[in-house]
mmCIF file of C-alpha atoms and ligand atoms in Angstrom:
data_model
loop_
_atom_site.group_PDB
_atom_site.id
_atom_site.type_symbol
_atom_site.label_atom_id
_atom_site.label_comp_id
_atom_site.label_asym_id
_atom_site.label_seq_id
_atom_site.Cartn_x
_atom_site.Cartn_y
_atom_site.Cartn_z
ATOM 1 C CA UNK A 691 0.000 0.000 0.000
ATOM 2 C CA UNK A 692 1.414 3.345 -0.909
ATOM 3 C CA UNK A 693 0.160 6.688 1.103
ATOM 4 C CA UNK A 694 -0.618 10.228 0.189
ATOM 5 C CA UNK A 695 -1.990 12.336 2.580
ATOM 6 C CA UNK A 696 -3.829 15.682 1.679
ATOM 7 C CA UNK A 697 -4.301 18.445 3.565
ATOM 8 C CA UNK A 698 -7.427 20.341 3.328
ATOM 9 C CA UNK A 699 -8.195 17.221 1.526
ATOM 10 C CA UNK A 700 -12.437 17.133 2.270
ATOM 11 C CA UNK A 701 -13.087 20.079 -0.213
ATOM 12 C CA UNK A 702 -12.637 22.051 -3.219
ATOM 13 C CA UNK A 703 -8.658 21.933 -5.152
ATOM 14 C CA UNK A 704 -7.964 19.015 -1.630
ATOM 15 C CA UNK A 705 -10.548 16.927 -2.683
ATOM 16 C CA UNK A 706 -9.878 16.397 -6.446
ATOM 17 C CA UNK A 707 -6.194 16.015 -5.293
ATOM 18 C CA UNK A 708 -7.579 13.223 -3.004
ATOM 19 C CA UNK A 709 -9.410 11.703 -6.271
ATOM 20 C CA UNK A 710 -6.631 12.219 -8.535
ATOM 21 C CA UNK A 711 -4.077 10.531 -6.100
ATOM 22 C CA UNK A 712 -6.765 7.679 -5.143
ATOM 23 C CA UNK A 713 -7.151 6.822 -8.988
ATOM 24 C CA UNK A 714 -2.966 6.941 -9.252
ATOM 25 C CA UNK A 715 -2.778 3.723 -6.947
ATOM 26 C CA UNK A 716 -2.769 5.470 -3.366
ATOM 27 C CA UNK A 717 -4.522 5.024 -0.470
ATOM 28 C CA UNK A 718 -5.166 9.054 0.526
ATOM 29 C CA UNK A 719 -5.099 10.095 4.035
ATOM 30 C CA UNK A 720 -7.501 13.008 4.284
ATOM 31 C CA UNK A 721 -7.086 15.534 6.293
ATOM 32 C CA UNK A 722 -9.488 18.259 7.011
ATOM 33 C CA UNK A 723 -9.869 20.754 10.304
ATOM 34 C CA UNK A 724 -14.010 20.677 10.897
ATOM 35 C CA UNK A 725 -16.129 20.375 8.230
ATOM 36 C CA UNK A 726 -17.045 16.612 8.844
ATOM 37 C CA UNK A 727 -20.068 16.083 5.989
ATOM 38 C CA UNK A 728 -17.816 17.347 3.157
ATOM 39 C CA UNK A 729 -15.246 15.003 4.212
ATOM 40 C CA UNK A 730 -17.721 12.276 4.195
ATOM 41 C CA UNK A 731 -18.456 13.242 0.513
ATOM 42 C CA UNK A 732 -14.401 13.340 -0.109
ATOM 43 C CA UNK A 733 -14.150 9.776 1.377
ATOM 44 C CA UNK A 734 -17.332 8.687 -0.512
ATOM 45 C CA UNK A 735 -15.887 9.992 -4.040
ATOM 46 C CA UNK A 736 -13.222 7.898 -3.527
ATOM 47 C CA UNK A 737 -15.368 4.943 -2.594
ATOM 48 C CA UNK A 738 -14.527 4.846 1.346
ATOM 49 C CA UNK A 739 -10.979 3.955 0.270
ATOM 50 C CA UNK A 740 -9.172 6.238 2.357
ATOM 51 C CA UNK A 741 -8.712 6.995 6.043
ATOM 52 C CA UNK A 742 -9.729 10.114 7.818
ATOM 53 C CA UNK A 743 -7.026 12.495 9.743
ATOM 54 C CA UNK A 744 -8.853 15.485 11.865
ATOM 55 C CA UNK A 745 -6.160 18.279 12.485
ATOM 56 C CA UNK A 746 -5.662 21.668 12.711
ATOM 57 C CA UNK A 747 -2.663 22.398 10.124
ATOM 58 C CA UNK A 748 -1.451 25.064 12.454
ATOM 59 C CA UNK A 749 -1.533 23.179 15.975
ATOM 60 C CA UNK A 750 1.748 21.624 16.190
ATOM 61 C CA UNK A 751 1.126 19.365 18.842
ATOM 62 C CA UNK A 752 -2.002 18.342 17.113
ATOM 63 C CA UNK A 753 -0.137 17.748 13.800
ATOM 64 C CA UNK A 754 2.766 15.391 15.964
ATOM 65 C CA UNK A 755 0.306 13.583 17.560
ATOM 66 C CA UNK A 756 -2.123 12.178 14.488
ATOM 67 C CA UNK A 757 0.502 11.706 12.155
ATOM 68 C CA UNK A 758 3.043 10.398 15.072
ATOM 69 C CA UNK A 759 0.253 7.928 15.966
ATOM 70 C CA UNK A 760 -0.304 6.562 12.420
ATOM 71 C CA UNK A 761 3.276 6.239 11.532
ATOM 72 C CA UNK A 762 3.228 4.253 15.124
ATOM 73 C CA UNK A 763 0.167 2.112 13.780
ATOM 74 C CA UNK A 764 1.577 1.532 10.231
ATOM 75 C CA UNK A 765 5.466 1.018 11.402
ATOM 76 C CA UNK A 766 5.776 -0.422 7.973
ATOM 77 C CA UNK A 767 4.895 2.051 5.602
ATOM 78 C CA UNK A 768 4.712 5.560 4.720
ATOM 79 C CA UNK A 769 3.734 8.911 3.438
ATOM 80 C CA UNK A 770 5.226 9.111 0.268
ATOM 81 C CA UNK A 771 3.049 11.882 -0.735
ATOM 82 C CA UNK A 772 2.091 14.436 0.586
ATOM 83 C CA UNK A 773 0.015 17.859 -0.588
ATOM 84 C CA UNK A 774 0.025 20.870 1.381
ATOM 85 C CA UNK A 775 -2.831 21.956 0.365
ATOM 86 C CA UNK A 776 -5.153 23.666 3.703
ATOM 87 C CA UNK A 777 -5.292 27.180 3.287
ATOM 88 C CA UNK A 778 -7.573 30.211 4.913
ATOM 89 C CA UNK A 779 -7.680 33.571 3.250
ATOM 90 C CA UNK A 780 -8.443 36.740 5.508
ATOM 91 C CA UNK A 781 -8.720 39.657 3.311
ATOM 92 C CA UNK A 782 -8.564 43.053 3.652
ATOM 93 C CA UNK A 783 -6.217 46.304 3.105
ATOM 94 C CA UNK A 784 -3.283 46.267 5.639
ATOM 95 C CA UNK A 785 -4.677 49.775 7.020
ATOM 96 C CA UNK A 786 -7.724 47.677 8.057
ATOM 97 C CA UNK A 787 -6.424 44.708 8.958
ATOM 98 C CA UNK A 788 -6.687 42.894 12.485
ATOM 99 C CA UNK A 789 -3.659 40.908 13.818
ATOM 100 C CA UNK A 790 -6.019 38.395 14.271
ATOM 101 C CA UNK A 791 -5.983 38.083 10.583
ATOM 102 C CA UNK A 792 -2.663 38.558 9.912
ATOM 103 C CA UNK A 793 -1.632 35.887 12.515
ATOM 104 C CA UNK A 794 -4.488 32.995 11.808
ATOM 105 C CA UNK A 795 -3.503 33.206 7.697
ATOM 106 C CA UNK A 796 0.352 32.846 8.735
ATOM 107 C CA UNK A 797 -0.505 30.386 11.284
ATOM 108 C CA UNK A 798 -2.112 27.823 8.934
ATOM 109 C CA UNK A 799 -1.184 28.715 5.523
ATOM 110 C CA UNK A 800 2.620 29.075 6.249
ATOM 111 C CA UNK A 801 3.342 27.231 10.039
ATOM 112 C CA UNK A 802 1.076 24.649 8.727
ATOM 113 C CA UNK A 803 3.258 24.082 5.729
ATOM 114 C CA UNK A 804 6.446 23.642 8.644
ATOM 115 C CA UNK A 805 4.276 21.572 10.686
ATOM 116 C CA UNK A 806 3.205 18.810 8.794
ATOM 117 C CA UNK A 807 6.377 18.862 6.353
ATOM 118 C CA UNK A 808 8.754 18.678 9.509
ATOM 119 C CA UNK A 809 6.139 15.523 10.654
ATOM 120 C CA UNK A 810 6.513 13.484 7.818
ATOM 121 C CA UNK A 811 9.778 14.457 6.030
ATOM 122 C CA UNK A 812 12.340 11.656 7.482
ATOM 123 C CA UNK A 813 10.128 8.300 6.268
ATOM 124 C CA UNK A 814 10.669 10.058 2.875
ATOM 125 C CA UNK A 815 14.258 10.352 3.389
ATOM 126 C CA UNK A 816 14.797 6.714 5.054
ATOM 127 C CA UNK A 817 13.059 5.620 1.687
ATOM 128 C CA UNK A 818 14.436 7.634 -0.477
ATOM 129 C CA UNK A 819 11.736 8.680 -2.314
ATOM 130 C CA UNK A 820 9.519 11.188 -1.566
ATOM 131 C CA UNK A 821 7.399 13.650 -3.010
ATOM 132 C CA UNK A 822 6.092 17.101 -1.250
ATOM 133 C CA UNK A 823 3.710 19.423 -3.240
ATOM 134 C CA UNK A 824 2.816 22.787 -1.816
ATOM 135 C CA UNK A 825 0.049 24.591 -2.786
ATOM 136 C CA UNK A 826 1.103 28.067 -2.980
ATOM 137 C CA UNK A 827 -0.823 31.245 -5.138
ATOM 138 C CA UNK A 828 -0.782 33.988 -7.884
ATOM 139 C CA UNK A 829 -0.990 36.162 -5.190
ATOM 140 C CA UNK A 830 2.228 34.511 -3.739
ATOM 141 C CA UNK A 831 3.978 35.570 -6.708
ATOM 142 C CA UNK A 832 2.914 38.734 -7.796
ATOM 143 C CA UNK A 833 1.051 40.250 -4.636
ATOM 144 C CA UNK A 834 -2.355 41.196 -4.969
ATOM 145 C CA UNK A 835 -3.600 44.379 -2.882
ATOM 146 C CA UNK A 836 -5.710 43.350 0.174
ATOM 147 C CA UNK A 837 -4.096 40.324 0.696
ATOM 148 C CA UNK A 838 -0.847 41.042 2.231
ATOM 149 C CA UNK A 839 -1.402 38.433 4.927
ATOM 150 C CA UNK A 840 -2.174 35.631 2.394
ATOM 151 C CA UNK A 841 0.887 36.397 -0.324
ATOM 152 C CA UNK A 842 3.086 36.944 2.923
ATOM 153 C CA UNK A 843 2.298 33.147 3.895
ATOM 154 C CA UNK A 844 2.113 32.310 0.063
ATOM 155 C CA UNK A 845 5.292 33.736 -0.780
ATOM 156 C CA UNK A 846 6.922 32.603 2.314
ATOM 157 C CA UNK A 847 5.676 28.583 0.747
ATOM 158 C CA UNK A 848 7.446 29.238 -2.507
ATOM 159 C CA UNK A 849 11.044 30.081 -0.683
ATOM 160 C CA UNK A 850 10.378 26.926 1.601
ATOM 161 C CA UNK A 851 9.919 24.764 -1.376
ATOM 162 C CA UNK A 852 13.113 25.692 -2.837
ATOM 163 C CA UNK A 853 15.164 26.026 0.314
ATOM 164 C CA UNK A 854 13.876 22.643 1.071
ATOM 165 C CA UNK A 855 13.782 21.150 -2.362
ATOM 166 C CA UNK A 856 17.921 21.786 -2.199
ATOM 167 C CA UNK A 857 18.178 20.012 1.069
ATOM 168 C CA UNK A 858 16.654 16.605 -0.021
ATOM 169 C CA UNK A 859 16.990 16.301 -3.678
ATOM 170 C CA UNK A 860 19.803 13.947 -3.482
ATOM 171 C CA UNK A 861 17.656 11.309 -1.367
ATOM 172 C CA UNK A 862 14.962 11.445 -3.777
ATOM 173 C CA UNK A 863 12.821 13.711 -2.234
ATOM 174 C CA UNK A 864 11.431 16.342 -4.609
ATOM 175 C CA UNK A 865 9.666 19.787 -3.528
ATOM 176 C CA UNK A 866 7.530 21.998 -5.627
ATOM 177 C CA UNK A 867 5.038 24.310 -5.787
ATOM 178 C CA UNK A 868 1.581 24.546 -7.787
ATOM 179 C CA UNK A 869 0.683 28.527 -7.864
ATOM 180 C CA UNK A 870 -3.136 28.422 -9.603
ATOM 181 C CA UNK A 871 -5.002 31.526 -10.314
ATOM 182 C CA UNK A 872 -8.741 31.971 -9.804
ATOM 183 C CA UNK A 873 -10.378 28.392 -8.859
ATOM 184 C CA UNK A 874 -13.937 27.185 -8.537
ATOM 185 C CA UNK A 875 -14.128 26.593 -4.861
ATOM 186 C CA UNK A 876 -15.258 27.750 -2.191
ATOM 187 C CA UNK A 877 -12.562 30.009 -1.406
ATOM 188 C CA UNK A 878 -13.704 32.290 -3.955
ATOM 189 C CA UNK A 879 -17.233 32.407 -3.321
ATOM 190 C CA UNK A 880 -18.468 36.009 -3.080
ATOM 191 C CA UNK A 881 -15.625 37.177 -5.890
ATOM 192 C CA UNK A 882 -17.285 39.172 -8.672
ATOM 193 C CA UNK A 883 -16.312 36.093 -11.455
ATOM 194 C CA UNK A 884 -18.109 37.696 -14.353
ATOM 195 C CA UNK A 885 -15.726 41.145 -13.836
ATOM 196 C CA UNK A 886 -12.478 39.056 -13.096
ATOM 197 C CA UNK A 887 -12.748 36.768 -15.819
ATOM 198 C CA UNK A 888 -12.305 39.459 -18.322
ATOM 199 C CA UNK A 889 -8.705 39.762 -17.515
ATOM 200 C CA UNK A 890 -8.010 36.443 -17.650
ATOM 201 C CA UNK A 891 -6.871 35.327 -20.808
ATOM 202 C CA UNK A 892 -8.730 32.272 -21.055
ATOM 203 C CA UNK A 893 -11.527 33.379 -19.994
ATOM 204 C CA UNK A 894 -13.003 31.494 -17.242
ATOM 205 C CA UNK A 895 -12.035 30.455 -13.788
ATOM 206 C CA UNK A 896 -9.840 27.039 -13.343
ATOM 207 C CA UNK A 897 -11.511 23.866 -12.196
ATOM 208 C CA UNK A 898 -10.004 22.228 -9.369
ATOM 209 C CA UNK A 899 -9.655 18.872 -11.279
ATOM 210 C CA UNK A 900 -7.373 21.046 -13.529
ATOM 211 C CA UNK A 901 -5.275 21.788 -10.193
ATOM 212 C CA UNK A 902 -5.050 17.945 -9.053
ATOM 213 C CA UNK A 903 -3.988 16.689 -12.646
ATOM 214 C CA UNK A 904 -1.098 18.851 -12.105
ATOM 215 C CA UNK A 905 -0.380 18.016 -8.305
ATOM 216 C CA UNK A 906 -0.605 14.422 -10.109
ATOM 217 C CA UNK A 907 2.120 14.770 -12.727
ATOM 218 C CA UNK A 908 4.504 16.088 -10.180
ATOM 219 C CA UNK A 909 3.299 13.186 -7.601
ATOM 220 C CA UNK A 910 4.762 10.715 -10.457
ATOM 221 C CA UNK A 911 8.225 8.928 -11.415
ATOM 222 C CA UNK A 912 7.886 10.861 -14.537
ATOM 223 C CA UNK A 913 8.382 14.637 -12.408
ATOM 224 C CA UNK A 914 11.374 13.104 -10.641
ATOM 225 C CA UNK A 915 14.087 15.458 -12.280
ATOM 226 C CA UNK A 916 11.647 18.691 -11.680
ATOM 227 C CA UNK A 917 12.291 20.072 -8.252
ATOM 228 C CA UNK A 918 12.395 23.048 -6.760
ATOM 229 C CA UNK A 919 10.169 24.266 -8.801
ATOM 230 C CA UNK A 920 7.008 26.756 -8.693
ATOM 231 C CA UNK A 921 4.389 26.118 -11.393
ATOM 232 C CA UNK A 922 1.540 28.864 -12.171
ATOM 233 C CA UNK A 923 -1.877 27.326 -13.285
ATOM 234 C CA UNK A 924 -3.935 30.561 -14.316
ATOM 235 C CA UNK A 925 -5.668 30.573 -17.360
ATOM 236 C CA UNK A 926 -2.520 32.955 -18.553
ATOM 237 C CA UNK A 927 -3.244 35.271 -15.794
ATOM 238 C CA UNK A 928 0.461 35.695 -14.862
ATOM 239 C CA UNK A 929 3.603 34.298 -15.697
HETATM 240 P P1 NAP B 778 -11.534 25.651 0.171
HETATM 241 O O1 NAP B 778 -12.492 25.141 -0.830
HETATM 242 O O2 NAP B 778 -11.897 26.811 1.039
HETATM 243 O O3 NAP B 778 -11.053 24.416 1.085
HETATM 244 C C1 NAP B 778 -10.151 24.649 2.123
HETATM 245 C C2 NAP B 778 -9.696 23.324 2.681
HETATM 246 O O4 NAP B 778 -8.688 23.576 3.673
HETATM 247 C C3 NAP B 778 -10.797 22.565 3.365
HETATM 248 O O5 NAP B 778 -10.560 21.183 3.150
HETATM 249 C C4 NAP B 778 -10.599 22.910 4.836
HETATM 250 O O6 NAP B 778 -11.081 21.903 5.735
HETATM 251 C C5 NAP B 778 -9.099 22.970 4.893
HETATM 252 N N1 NAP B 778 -8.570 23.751 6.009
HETATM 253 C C6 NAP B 778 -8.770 25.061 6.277
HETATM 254 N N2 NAP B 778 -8.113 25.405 7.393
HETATM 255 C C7 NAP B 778 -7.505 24.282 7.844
HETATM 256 C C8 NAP B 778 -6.691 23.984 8.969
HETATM 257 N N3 NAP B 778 -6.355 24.924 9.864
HETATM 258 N N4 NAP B 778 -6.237 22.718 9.119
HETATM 259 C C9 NAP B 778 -6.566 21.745 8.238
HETATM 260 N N5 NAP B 778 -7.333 21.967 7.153
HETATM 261 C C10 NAP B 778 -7.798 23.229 6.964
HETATM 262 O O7 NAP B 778 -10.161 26.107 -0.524
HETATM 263 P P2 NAP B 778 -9.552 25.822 -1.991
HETATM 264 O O8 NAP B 778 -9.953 26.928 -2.871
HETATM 265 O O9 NAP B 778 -9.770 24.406 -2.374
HETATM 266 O O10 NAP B 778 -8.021 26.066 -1.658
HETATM 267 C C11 NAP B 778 -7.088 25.016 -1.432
HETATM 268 C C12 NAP B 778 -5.699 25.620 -1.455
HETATM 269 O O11 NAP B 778 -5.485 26.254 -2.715
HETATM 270 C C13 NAP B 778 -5.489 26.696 -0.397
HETATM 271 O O12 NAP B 778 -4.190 26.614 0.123
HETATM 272 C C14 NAP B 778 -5.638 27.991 -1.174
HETATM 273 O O13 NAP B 778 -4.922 29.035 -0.577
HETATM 274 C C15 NAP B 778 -5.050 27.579 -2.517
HETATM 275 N N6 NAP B 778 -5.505 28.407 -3.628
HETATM 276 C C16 NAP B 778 -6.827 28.463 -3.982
HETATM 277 C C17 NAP B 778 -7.195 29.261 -5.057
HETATM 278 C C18 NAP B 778 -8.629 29.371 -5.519
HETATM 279 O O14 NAP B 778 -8.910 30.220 -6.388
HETATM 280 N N7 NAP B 778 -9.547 28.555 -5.043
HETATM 281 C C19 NAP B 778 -6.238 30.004 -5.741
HETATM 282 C C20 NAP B 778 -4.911 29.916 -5.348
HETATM 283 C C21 NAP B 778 -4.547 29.106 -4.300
HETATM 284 P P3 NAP B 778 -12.632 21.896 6.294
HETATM 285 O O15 NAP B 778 -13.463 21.381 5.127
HETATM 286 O O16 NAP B 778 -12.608 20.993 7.462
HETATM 287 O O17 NAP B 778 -12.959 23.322 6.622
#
């Protein structure tokens, strides 16, 4: 049995990672922080082949303990996969915006990434074969105004990924990031699509199956000389 474990798995760009992975041969570990029905419906998609892993990306202890007491159930095996893809956005212009906002988007879009990558990164490196996908953002490329918080975290993802791809390449391990524009989910519920859309140059929004048959190439033996890498899924938004 072969393991991937998603984070933010039970919904929107998670959960077609989860299906993507689950039809490339893995059983998917899904993680999710509360929303219990849609992670019933991620589990169901992939017909109840998959195991369930409540955590709060950015509770440290929290994210030792599951994944510390599945490694200790399956001493055997491990996560050769995994997707770091839970994310919160908090927006708002910096003049407005609470600490409380600033702090909760770092805390689980950036200390998340540390905490689970730091809790499952020496398996892959016993093994020698590992593969860690982040899912960073446009916005953690090129900035977008009212999100300082969010392309902080994002942008602080994309130098992880290749500070960290550099460290384990030679064991096998590759590290990249996925950086997709505007997605159908519901992270972008509320955004005025019809406006937006007309400066994308395709047109339309992504669909998050679009996302997870990328995560998928790079999960592959076929990605295994691209690391370090961060690759922009936007319609032709920005490049
Ligand atoms: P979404 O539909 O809002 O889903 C968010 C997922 O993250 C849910 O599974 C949620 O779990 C989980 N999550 C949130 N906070 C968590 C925490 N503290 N610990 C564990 N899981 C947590 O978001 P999405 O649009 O699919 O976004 C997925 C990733 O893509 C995010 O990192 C986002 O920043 C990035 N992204 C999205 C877009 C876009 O346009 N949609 C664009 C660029 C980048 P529950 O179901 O339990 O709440």
């Amino acid at each position: 049995m072969k393991y991937a474990l998603v984070t933010g798995g039970s919904r929107g760009i998670g959960r077609a990672c989860v299906q993507k992975l689950y039809k490339m041969g893995y059983e998917v570990l899904i993680n999710y922080v509360s929303n219990e029905a849609a992670t019933q419906e991620a589990l169901a998609s992939i017909d109840g082949h998959g195991q369930l892993m409540r955590f709060d990306v950015g509770d440290a202890e929290a994210v030792k303990n599951v994944i510390g007491a599945w490694q200790e159930a399956h001493p055997d095996d491990y996560i050769e996969v995994l997707v770091n893809n839970a994310g919160i956005r908090r927006d708002s212009l910096l003049i407005w915006m609470d600490s409380a906002d600033w702090y909760k988007v770092l805390n689980t879009n950036l200390n998340g990434w540390y905490n689970v990558t730091s809790a499952v990164l020496q398996p892959m490196l016993l093994h020698k074969f590992g593969r860690i996908i982040n899912m960073a953002s446009l916005s953690g490329l090129k900035g977008l105004p009212g999100q300082t918080n969010y392309s902080a975290a994002k942008g602080g993802m994309i130098a992880a990924t290749k500070s960290l791809a550099q460290e384990v390449a030679r064991k096998k391990v590759t590290v990249n990031a996925v950086a997709p524009g505007f997605v159908k989910t519901d992270m972008v519920e509320g955004l005025d699509e019809a406006t937006l859309k007309k400066d994308i140059p395709a047109a339309r929004f992504g669909e998050p199956e679009e996302v997870a048959a990328l995560v998928g190439f790079l999960a592959s033996a076929e990605a295994s000389y691209i690391n370090g890498e961060v690759i922009s899924i936007n319609g032709g938004l920005y490049t």
